[in-house]
Amino acid sequence: MRGIYTPVTDIRRKVFTEVARMSYEGGEFADYAKHMRDLPYKIIPGEVGQLRSSIFLERAIVSERIRLAMGLSLRPLDESVPASDNLEHSMIADKYYEPPLINVIKFACNKCPEKIIKVTSMCQGCLAHPCQEVCPKKAISFRNGRSHIDQSLCVKCGRCVSTCPYNAIVKVERPCAKACGMDAIHSDQYGRAEIDYDKCVSCGMCLVNCPFGAIVDKGQIFQLIQAIKRGDRVVAIVAPAFINQFPGLTPAKLRVAMQQLGFAGVSEVAVGADLCTIDEAKDFMEEVPEKHPFMGTSCCPAWSVMAKKLFPQYADCISMTMTPMVLTARLIKHSDKNVRICFVGPCSAKKLEASRRSVRSEVDFVLTFEELMGMFEAKGVDFNSLPDDKNDTFDDASADGRGFAVSGGVAQAVVNAIHKLDPDREVKVASAQGLADCRKMMMMAKAGKYNGYLLEGMACPGGCIAGAGTLADPAKSAAMLAKYKAQAPKQSALDTEYKDTLDYLKY
């Protein structure tokens, strides 16, 4: 469903827009509490529900979404709690995320089956009955001229699905669980989706694959705008995946657009990606295979957390290089300690990364592109009418740094740097996109199949351009990113003017 504007997308955007508008308009506790009560009626007007069985259910779900967008937790289902409960703890400019980051709104869940193979009405009761012949557990029989599957015997191998000449047998699986590469989603006692937070790495793939919009991440829009209104100088650092996310918003217009939201400045995270490339290239040359059998990239937090969580014996094989987000934030704060940093990108896992104690002092806020769009809409920013910024500085990063946004781009940047540092060195690369494939790649590495390799992991299929907080079709974004890379004044990360800063940024 990526890149398709659905009713779920519409509700999400309206919630972000109204939360941003409420925060810009300001007020006291009572004003915000009233807004929180009134907004569900504004977002879901009328008397008859259009999306759910009841308009009251629709508004109840929107109310929970508003709370989560403001960084508040879900309310308990068995208590009477006002929508503004704990609001006073969010009416500040210095609130970090409280776990859990990814949440299931239980009464929005459709109670989808976890995994089942079933025979549809398209079954023709054919004479060959290949489905019965290939079933290893003899779970298929014929009743009333059609195939029947004994679910107590079925092991969901899918052989009957692929064998049926009429495509009459289908595998039905809960979309959020299917998208989760960590097997972190199961059913609770009522059949609703439940997240095992010991396994979850907050990649957000369940969030964007739930067709009922029952899974939601927390936000910081409210706190960010409070900081801006307080007079804090907030600089936005924007991930290169922003290309194609906002129709009509070119890099030359980005600074002007962000200033209309109240940001004091804008920098590109691709500069930090250049520094990350250089550091990882040097680490690989020094440590593989002398110290470690292989090295995994570090820029995707969901991938690196997954690798360390599931393969702790190889935790040292995942690069300790700081992510582009952190390197960019440190670079800015090194020259201006009073500025606050807001990372703007495609990733929900970055919210979790920024909340770690080692990162909190560098990155103060994290917004997804979808949340940023809500702010643009709240302020009525018209991208087409914006002038190009004559002082645009979105030309500091290399093509390799910008390429971090797409699957394969990180490894390619590191390989290019290594070849420039040591032209004779051969570098073997393996890459995976999506946590399920990342796990397979690590299993292969564990088996010794990738000794001497550079491993690139991306939690989102397609890379950052398909992250949980993106707005556009990933395929089109990849094409636009290729053009953006071609326009870079520098090709190699080693050409960055900031490469000498690595020594003091790695404190």
Coordinates of C-alpha atoms in Angstrom, one line a residue:
M1 CA 0.0 0.0 0.0
R2 CA 3.0 2.3 0.0
G3 CA 2.5 5.4 -2.1
I4 CA -1.3 4.9 -2.3
Y5 CA -3.4 7.6 -0.6
T6 CA -5.9 5.5 1.4
P7 CA -8.6 6.4 4.0
V8 CA -6.0 5.3 6.6
T9 CA -3.5 7.8 5.1
D10 CA -6.1 10.5 5.1
I11 CA -6.9 10.0 8.8
R12 CA -3.2 10.0 9.8
R13 CA -2.6 13.2 7.9
K14 CA -5.6 14.9 9.3
V15 CA -4.5 13.9 12.9
F16 CA -1.0 15.3 12.3
T17 CA -2.3 18.5 10.8
E18 CA -4.8 19.2 13.5
V19 CA -2.3 18.4 16.3
A20 CA 0.2 20.8 14.7
R21 CA -2.5 23.5 14.2
M22 CA -3.5 23.1 17.8
S23 CA 0.0 23.5 19.0
Y24 CA 0.7 26.5 16.8
E25 CA -2.4 28.2 18.1
G26 CA -1.4 27.7 21.7
G27 CA -3.3 28.2 24.8
E28 CA -3.5 26.9 28.4
F29 CA -4.2 23.4 29.7
A30 CA -8.0 23.9 29.5
D31 CA -7.7 25.1 25.9
Y32 CA -5.7 22.0 24.8
A33 CA -7.9 19.7 26.7
K34 CA -11.0 21.1 24.9
H35 CA -9.2 20.8 21.6
M36 CA -8.5 17.2 22.3
R37 CA -12.2 16.6 23.0
D38 CA -13.3 18.5 19.9
L39 CA -10.8 17.3 17.3
P40 CA -12.4 13.8 16.7
Y41 CA -15.6 15.6 15.8
K42 CA -13.7 17.9 13.4
I43 CA -11.8 15.1 11.8
I44 CA -14.8 12.7 11.6
P45 CA -17.8 15.1 11.0
G46 CA -21.4 14.2 10.6
E47 CA -23.7 11.6 12.2
V48 CA -23.1 8.4 10.2
G49 CA -19.8 6.5 10.2
Q50 CA -18.2 6.0 6.8
L51 CA -15.3 3.7 7.6
R52 CA -16.4 1.7 10.7
S53 CA -19.5 0.1 12.1
S54 CA -20.1 3.2 14.2
I55 CA -19.1 6.9 14.0
F56 CA -18.5 6.7 17.7
L57 CA -15.9 4.0 17.1
E58 CA -14.2 6.1 14.4
R59 CA -14.0 9.0 16.8
A60 CA -12.7 6.9 19.6
I61 CA -9.9 5.6 17.4
V62 CA -9.1 9.1 16.2
S63 CA -8.9 10.3 19.9
E64 CA -6.3 7.6 20.6
R65 CA -4.4 8.7 17.5
I66 CA -4.3 12.3 18.7
R67 CA -2.9 11.2 22.1
L68 CA -0.2 9.2 20.4
A69 CA 0.7 12.0 18.0
M70 CA 1.2 14.2 21.1
G71 CA 3.5 11.6 22.7
L72 CA 0.9 10.4 25.2
S73 CA 0.2 6.7 25.9
L74 CA -2.9 4.8 25.0
R75 CA -5.7 4.9 27.6
P76 CA -6.7 1.7 29.4
L77 CA -9.7 -0.1 28.0
D78 CA -11.2 -1.0 31.4
E79 CA -11.2 2.5 32.9
S80 CA -12.9 5.8 32.3
V81 CA -10.0 8.1 31.4
P82 CA -10.4 11.6 29.8
A83 CA -8.7 12.2 26.4
S84 CA -6.5 14.8 28.1
D85 CA -5.2 12.4 30.8
N86 CA -1.5 13.2 31.5
L87 CA -1.6 16.1 29.1
E88 CA 0.4 18.3 31.5
H89 CA 3.4 16.0 31.0
S90 CA 3.3 16.6 27.2
M91 CA 2.9 20.4 27.4
I92 CA 6.6 20.8 27.5
A93 CA 9.3 21.3 25.0
D94 CA 11.7 18.6 26.4
K95 CA 9.7 15.4 26.4
Y96 CA 11.3 12.2 25.0
Y97 CA 9.5 9.1 23.9
E98 CA 8.1 6.9 26.6
P99 CA 8.0 3.2 25.6
P100 CA 6.3 1.6 23.8
L101 CA 6.9 3.6 20.6
I102 CA 4.8 1.4 18.4
N103 CA 1.2 0.8 19.7
V104 CA -1.8 -1.3 18.8
I105 CA -5.2 0.4 19.3
K106 CA -7.0 -2.7 20.3
F107 CA -10.5 -1.7 19.4
A108 CA -9.3 -0.7 15.9
C109 CA -7.8 -4.1 15.2
N110 CA -9.8 -6.4 12.9
K111 CA -8.7 -9.6 14.6
C112 CA -7.2 -10.9 11.4
P113 CA -6.3 -14.6 11.4
E114 CA -2.6 -15.2 12.2
K115 CA -2.0 -17.6 9.3
I116 CA -4.4 -20.0 7.5
I117 CA -4.6 -21.8 4.2
K118 CA -8.2 -22.1 2.9
V119 CA -10.0 -23.4 -0.1
T120 CA -12.1 -20.7 -1.9
S121 CA -15.3 -21.1 -3.9
M122 CA -13.2 -21.2 -7.0
C123 CA -12.3 -24.8 -6.4
Q124 CA -13.5 -26.9 -9.4
G125 CA -13.2 -30.3 -7.8
C126 CA -10.8 -31.4 -10.5
L127 CA -10.1 -35.0 -11.3
A128 CA -6.3 -34.7 -10.8
H129 CA -6.7 -33.2 -7.3
P130 CA -3.0 -32.2 -7.2
C131 CA -3.5 -30.3 -3.9
Q132 CA -4.3 -33.6 -2.2
E133 CA -1.4 -35.4 -3.8
V134 CA 1.3 -32.8 -2.7
C135 CA 0.1 -32.4 0.9
P136 CA 2.7 -33.9 3.1
K137 CA 0.4 -34.2 6.1
K138 CA -2.7 -35.7 4.2
A139 CA -4.7 -32.7 5.5
I140 CA -6.7 -32.4 2.2
S141 CA -9.8 -34.5 1.5
F142 CA -12.8 -34.1 -0.9
R143 CA -16.2 -33.2 0.4
N144 CA -19.2 -32.5 -1.8
G145 CA -17.0 -32.4 -4.8
R146 CA -14.5 -29.8 -3.4
S147 CA -11.3 -29.8 -1.5
H148 CA -11.4 -29.5 2.2
I149 CA -8.4 -28.7 4.5
D150 CA -8.2 -30.1 8.0
Q151 CA -6.7 -27.2 9.9
S152 CA -5.6 -29.4 12.7
L153 CA -3.3 -31.3 10.3
C154 CA -2.2 -28.4 8.0
V155 CA 1.3 -27.1 8.5
K156 CA 0.9 -24.1 6.2
C157 CA 3.6 -25.3 3.9
G158 CA 1.8 -23.7 0.9
R159 CA 2.4 -26.6 -1.5
C160 CA -1.3 -26.8 -2.3
V161 CA -1.5 -23.1 -2.9
S162 CA 1.2 -23.2 -5.6
T163 CA -0.1 -26.5 -7.1
C164 CA -3.8 -25.6 -7.6
P165 CA -4.3 -25.0 -11.4
Y166 CA -7.3 -22.7 -10.6
N167 CA -5.6 -20.6 -7.8
A168 CA -8.5 -21.7 -5.7
I169 CA -6.4 -22.2 -2.5
V170 CA -5.0 -19.1 -0.8
K171 CA -2.8 -18.4 2.2
V172 CA -4.4 -15.7 4.4
E173 CA -2.1 -14.1 6.9
R174 CA -2.4 -11.2 9.3
P175 CA -0.8 -8.3 7.3
C176 CA 1.0 -6.7 10.2
A177 CA 2.5 -10.1 11.3
K178 CA 3.5 -10.9 7.7
A179 CA 5.4 -7.6 7.5
C180 CA 7.2 -8.1 10.8
G181 CA 10.6 -9.6 10.2
M182 CA 11.1 -10.1 13.9
D183 CA 8.0 -12.4 14.4
A184 CA 7.1 -9.9 17.1
I185 CA 3.3 -9.9 16.5
H186 CA 0.9 -12.5 17.7
S187 CA -2.7 -12.6 18.9
D188 CA -3.9 -11.8 22.4
Q189 CA -6.7 -13.7 24.1
Y190 CA -9.3 -11.9 22.1
G191 CA -7.7 -12.5 18.7
R192 CA -6.4 -8.9 18.5
A193 CA -2.8 -8.1 17.4
E194 CA -0.3 -7.9 20.2
I195 CA 3.4 -6.8 20.0
D196 CA 6.1 -8.6 21.8
Y197 CA 8.3 -5.7 22.7
D198 CA 11.2 -7.9 23.6
K199 CA 11.4 -8.7 19.9
C200 CA 10.2 -5.5 18.4
V201 CA 12.9 -3.1 16.9
S202 CA 10.4 -0.4 16.0
C203 CA 10.9 -0.6 12.2
G204 CA 7.3 0.4 11.7
M205 CA 6.5 -2.1 8.9
C206 CA 3.5 -3.3 10.8
L207 CA 2.3 0.2 11.1
V208 CA 2.2 0.8 7.3
N209 CA 0.9 -2.7 6.4
C210 CA -2.1 -2.7 8.7
P211 CA -5.1 -2.0 6.4
F212 CA -7.2 -1.0 9.4
G213 CA -4.8 1.6 10.7
A214 CA -4.8 -0.1 14.1
I215 CA -1.0 0.3 14.7
V216 CA 0.3 3.7 15.5
D217 CA 3.6 5.3 16.6
K218 CA 4.1 8.1 19.0
G219 CA 5.1 11.6 17.8
Q220 CA 6.8 14.8 18.9
I221 CA 5.0 17.3 16.8
F222 CA 3.4 18.9 19.8
Q223 CA 6.7 19.2 21.8
L224 CA 8.7 20.5 18.8
I225 CA 6.2 23.3 18.2
Q226 CA 6.2 24.2 21.9
A227 CA 10.0 24.5 21.7
I228 CA 9.8 26.8 18.6
K229 CA 7.2 29.0 20.2
R230 CA 9.3 29.2 23.4
G231 CA 12.0 30.8 21.3
D232 CA 14.4 27.8 21.0
R233 CA 16.6 27.9 17.9
V234 CA 15.7 24.6 16.2
V235 CA 17.7 23.4 13.2
A236 CA 16.1 20.7 11.0
I237 CA 18.5 18.0 9.6
V238 CA 16.7 16.4 6.7
A239 CA 17.4 12.9 5.4
P240 CA 18.1 12.5 1.6
A241 CA 15.0 10.4 1.3
F242 CA 12.9 13.6 1.4
I243 CA 13.2 13.7 -2.4
N244 CA 9.8 13.2 -4.0
Q245 CA 8.0 13.1 -0.7
F246 CA 6.5 16.6 -1.0
P247 CA 5.3 17.4 -4.5
G248 CA 6.6 20.8 -5.6
L249 CA 9.1 21.1 -2.8
T250 CA 12.6 21.1 -4.4
P251 CA 15.9 21.3 -2.4
A252 CA 16.2 24.9 -3.3
K253 CA 12.8 25.7 -1.7
L254 CA 13.2 23.5 1.4
R255 CA 14.9 26.1 3.6
V256 CA 12.3 28.7 2.9
A257 CA 9.5 26.2 3.5
M258 CA 11.0 25.1 6.8
Q259 CA 11.5 28.7 8.0
Q260 CA 7.7 29.2 7.6
L261 CA 7.3 26.4 10.2
G262 CA 9.6 28.2 12.6
F263 CA 12.9 26.3 12.0
A264 CA 16.0 28.4 12.4
G265 CA 17.9 26.5 9.8
V266 CA 18.2 23.4 7.7
S267 CA 21.0 21.0 7.0
E268 CA 21.2 17.8 5.0
V269 CA 21.9 14.5 6.8
A270 CA 23.7 13.3 3.7
V271 CA 26.7 15.3 5.1
G272 CA 26.7 12.9 8.1
A273 CA 26.3 10.0 5.6
D274 CA 29.6 11.1 4.0
L275 CA 31.3 11.0 7.4
C276 CA 29.7 7.6 8.2
T277 CA 31.0 6.3 4.9
I278 CA 34.6 7.3 5.6
D279 CA 34.5 5.9 9.1
E280 CA 33.0 2.6 8.1
A281 CA 35.5 2.3 5.2
K282 CA 38.4 2.7 7.5
D283 CA 37.0 0.3 10.1
F284 CA 36.4 -2.3 7.4
M285 CA 40.0 -2.0 6.1
E286 CA 41.4 -2.3 9.6
E287 CA 39.2 -5.0 11.1
V288 CA 38.1 -7.4 8.4
P289 CA 39.2 -10.1 8.4
E290 CA 41.9 -9.5 11.0
K291 CA 39.6 -8.8 14.0
H292 CA 36.2 -9.7 12.7
P293 CA 35.0 -12.2 10.1
F294 CA 32.7 -9.6 8.5
M295 CA 31.3 -6.1 9.1
G296 CA 27.7 -5.0 9.1
T297 CA 26.8 -1.4 8.3
S298 CA 25.4 0.8 11.2
C299 CA 23.2 3.4 9.6
C300 CA 19.8 1.6 9.9
P301 CA 19.0 1.4 13.7
A302 CA 16.3 -1.3 13.3
W303 CA 18.7 -3.6 11.3
S304 CA 21.6 -3.1 13.8
V305 CA 19.4 -3.7 16.8
M306 CA 18.0 -6.8 15.2
A307 CA 21.4 -8.2 14.4
K308 CA 22.7 -7.6 17.9
K309 CA 19.6 -8.9 19.6
L310 CA 19.3 -12.1 17.6
F311 CA 23.0 -12.7 17.0
P312 CA 24.7 -11.4 20.2
Q313 CA 27.8 -13.4 19.5
Y314 CA 28.4 -11.2 16.4
A315 CA 27.4 -7.9 18.0
D316 CA 31.0 -6.7 17.6
C317 CA 30.8 -7.4 13.8
I318 CA 28.2 -4.6 13.4
S319 CA 30.0 -1.3 12.8
M320 CA 30.2 1.0 15.8
T321 CA 30.2 4.0 13.5
M322 CA 27.7 6.6 14.5
T323 CA 24.7 7.0 12.2
P324 CA 24.4 9.9 9.7
M325 CA 21.7 11.4 12.0
V326 CA 24.0 11.6 15.0
L327 CA 27.1 12.7 13.1
T328 CA 25.2 15.5 11.4
A329 CA 23.7 16.6 14.8
R330 CA 27.1 16.6 16.5
L331 CA 28.7 18.5 13.6
I332 CA 26.1 21.3 14.0
K333 CA 26.2 21.3 17.8
H334 CA 30.0 21.4 17.9
S335 CA 29.8 24.9 16.4
D336 CA 26.6 26.0 18.1
K337 CA 26.0 24.4 21.5
N338 CA 22.7 26.3 22.1
V339 CA 20.9 25.1 19.0
R340 CA 18.4 22.2 19.2
I341 CA 18.3 19.5 16.5
C342 CA 15.2 18.0 14.8
F343 CA 15.8 15.0 12.6
V344 CA 13.4 14.8 9.7
G345 CA 13.3 11.5 7.9
P346 CA 11.4 8.4 6.8
C347 CA 12.0 6.2 9.8
S348 CA 10.1 5.4 13.0
A349 CA 13.1 3.5 14.4
K350 CA 15.0 6.8 14.5
K351 CA 12.6 8.0 17.2
L352 CA 13.8 5.1 19.3
E353 CA 17.5 5.8 18.5
A354 CA 17.2 9.4 19.4
S355 CA 15.7 8.5 22.8
R356 CA 18.8 6.6 23.9
R357 CA 20.8 8.3 26.5
S358 CA 23.9 8.4 24.3
V359 CA 22.0 10.3 21.6
R360 CA 19.6 12.5 23.6
S361 CA 22.1 15.4 23.9
E362 CA 22.5 15.5 20.1
V363 CA 19.1 14.9 18.7
D364 CA 16.2 16.6 20.5
F365 CA 13.3 15.8 18.2
V366 CA 12.4 13.3 15.4
L367 CA 9.8 13.9 12.8
T368 CA 8.7 11.6 10.0
F369 CA 8.0 13.1 6.6
E370 CA 4.3 12.3 7.1
E371 CA 4.4 14.3 10.4
L372 CA 6.2 17.2 8.7
M373 CA 3.5 17.3 6.0
G374 CA 1.0 17.7 8.8
M375 CA 2.9 20.8 9.9
F376 CA 3.1 22.2 6.4
E377 CA -0.7 21.7 6.0
A378 CA -1.4 23.3 9.4
K379 CA 0.5 26.4 8.3
G380 CA -0.9 26.4 4.8
V381 CA 2.5 26.3 3.1
D382 CA 2.1 26.3 -0.7
F383 CA 5.2 24.8 -2.2
N384 CA 4.6 26.0 -5.7
S385 CA 4.5 29.6 -4.6
L386 CA 7.7 29.5 -2.7
P387 CA 10.8 31.2 -4.1
D388 CA 14.1 29.4 -4.6
D389 CA 16.5 30.1 -1.7
K390 CA 19.5 32.0 -3.1
N391 CA 21.5 30.9 0.0
D392 CA 20.6 27.3 -0.5
T393 CA 23.4 25.1 1.0
F394 CA 22.0 21.7 0.0
D395 CA 25.1 21.1 -2.0
D396 CA 27.5 20.0 0.7
A397 CA 27.0 16.3 0.4
S398 CA 28.3 13.8 -2.1
A399 CA 26.3 11.6 -4.4
D400 CA 27.4 8.6 -2.3
G401 CA 26.1 10.3 0.8
R402 CA 22.7 11.0 -0.8
G403 CA 22.6 7.3 -2.0
F404 CA 22.2 6.1 1.6
A405 CA 18.5 6.5 1.1
V406 CA 18.1 3.5 -1.2
S407 CA 18.9 -0.1 -0.6
G408 CA 22.4 -0.9 -1.7
G409 CA 23.5 2.7 -1.4
V410 CA 25.3 2.4 1.9
A411 CA 27.4 -0.5 0.9
Q412 CA 28.2 1.1 -2.5
A413 CA 29.3 4.3 -0.8
V414 CA 31.7 2.4 1.5
V415 CA 33.0 0.3 -1.3
N416 CA 33.7 3.4 -3.4
A417 CA 35.6 4.9 -0.5
I418 CA 37.6 1.8 0.1
H419 CA 38.6 1.6 -3.6
K420 CA 39.7 5.2 -3.4
L421 CA 41.8 4.6 -0.3
D422 CA 43.2 1.3 -1.5
P423 CA 42.5 0.7 -5.3
D424 CA 43.8 -2.9 -5.1
R425 CA 41.6 -4.0 -2.3
E426 CA 38.7 -6.4 -3.3
V427 CA 35.5 -5.9 -1.3
K428 CA 32.7 -8.5 -1.4
V429 CA 29.3 -7.2 -0.5
A430 CA 26.0 -8.8 0.6
S431 CA 22.9 -6.8 1.2
A432 CA 19.4 -7.4 2.4
Q433 CA 16.2 -5.3 2.6
G434 CA 13.5 -6.1 5.0
L435 CA 14.2 -7.7 8.4
A436 CA 13.2 -11.2 7.3
D437 CA 15.9 -11.2 4.6
C438 CA 18.3 -9.5 7.0
R439 CA 17.9 -12.4 9.4
K440 CA 18.6 -14.8 6.6
M441 CA 21.8 -12.9 5.7
M442 CA 23.0 -13.0 9.3
M443 CA 22.3 -16.8 9.4
M444 CA 24.5 -17.1 6.3
A445 CA 27.2 -15.0 8.0
K446 CA 26.9 -17.2 11.1
A447 CA 27.5 -20.2 8.9
G448 CA 30.7 -18.7 7.6
K449 CA 29.3 -17.9 4.1
Y450 CA 30.1 -14.2 4.3
N451 CA 33.6 -14.2 5.8
G452 CA 35.4 -11.1 4.6
Y453 CA 32.2 -9.5 3.4
L454 CA 30.7 -6.1 4.0
L455 CA 27.0 -6.6 5.0
E456 CA 24.4 -4.0 4.4
G457 CA 21.1 -4.3 6.2
M458 CA 18.0 -2.2 5.6
A459 CA 14.9 -2.9 7.7
C460 CA 12.5 -1.4 5.0
P461 CA 12.2 -3.1 1.7
G462 CA 13.7 -0.7 -0.8
G463 CA 15.6 1.2 1.8
C464 CA 14.8 4.5 3.6
I465 CA 12.8 5.7 0.6
A466 CA 10.2 3.1 1.7
G467 CA 10.4 3.9 5.4
A468 CA 7.3 3.8 7.7
G469 CA 7.1 7.6 7.7
T470 CA 7.3 8.2 3.9
L471 CA 4.5 9.5 1.7
A472 CA 5.4 8.6 -1.9
D473 CA 5.7 5.6 -4.1
P474 CA 9.1 4.0 -3.4
A475 CA 9.8 3.1 -7.0
K476 CA 9.3 6.7 -8.1
S477 CA 11.3 8.0 -5.2
A478 CA 14.2 5.8 -6.2
A479 CA 14.1 7.3 -9.7
M480 CA 14.0 10.8 -8.3
L481 CA 16.8 10.0 -5.9
A482 CA 19.0 8.8 -8.8
K483 CA 18.5 12.3 -10.4
Y484 CA 19.3 14.0 -7.1
K485 CA 22.5 12.0 -6.8
A486 CA 23.5 13.0 -10.3
Q487 CA 23.2 16.6 -9.4
A488 CA 25.6 16.4 -6.4
P489 CA 28.7 18.5 -6.9
K490 CA 30.8 15.8 -5.3
Q491 CA 30.7 12.1 -6.2
S492 CA 32.7 10.5 -3.4
A493 CA 32.2 10.8 0.4
L494 CA 36.0 11.3 0.7
D495 CA 35.6 14.7 -1.1
T496 CA 33.6 16.1 1.8
E497 CA 35.0 19.2 3.4
Y498 CA 34.1 17.9 6.8
K499 CA 36.2 14.7 6.8
D500 CA 38.7 16.2 9.3
T501 CA 35.9 16.7 11.9
L502 CA 35.6 12.9 12.5
D503 CA 38.3 12.9 15.2
Y504 CA 36.5 15.3 17.5
L505 CA 33.0 14.2 16.6
K506 CA 33.7 10.6 17.9
Y507 CA 33.9 11.6 21.6

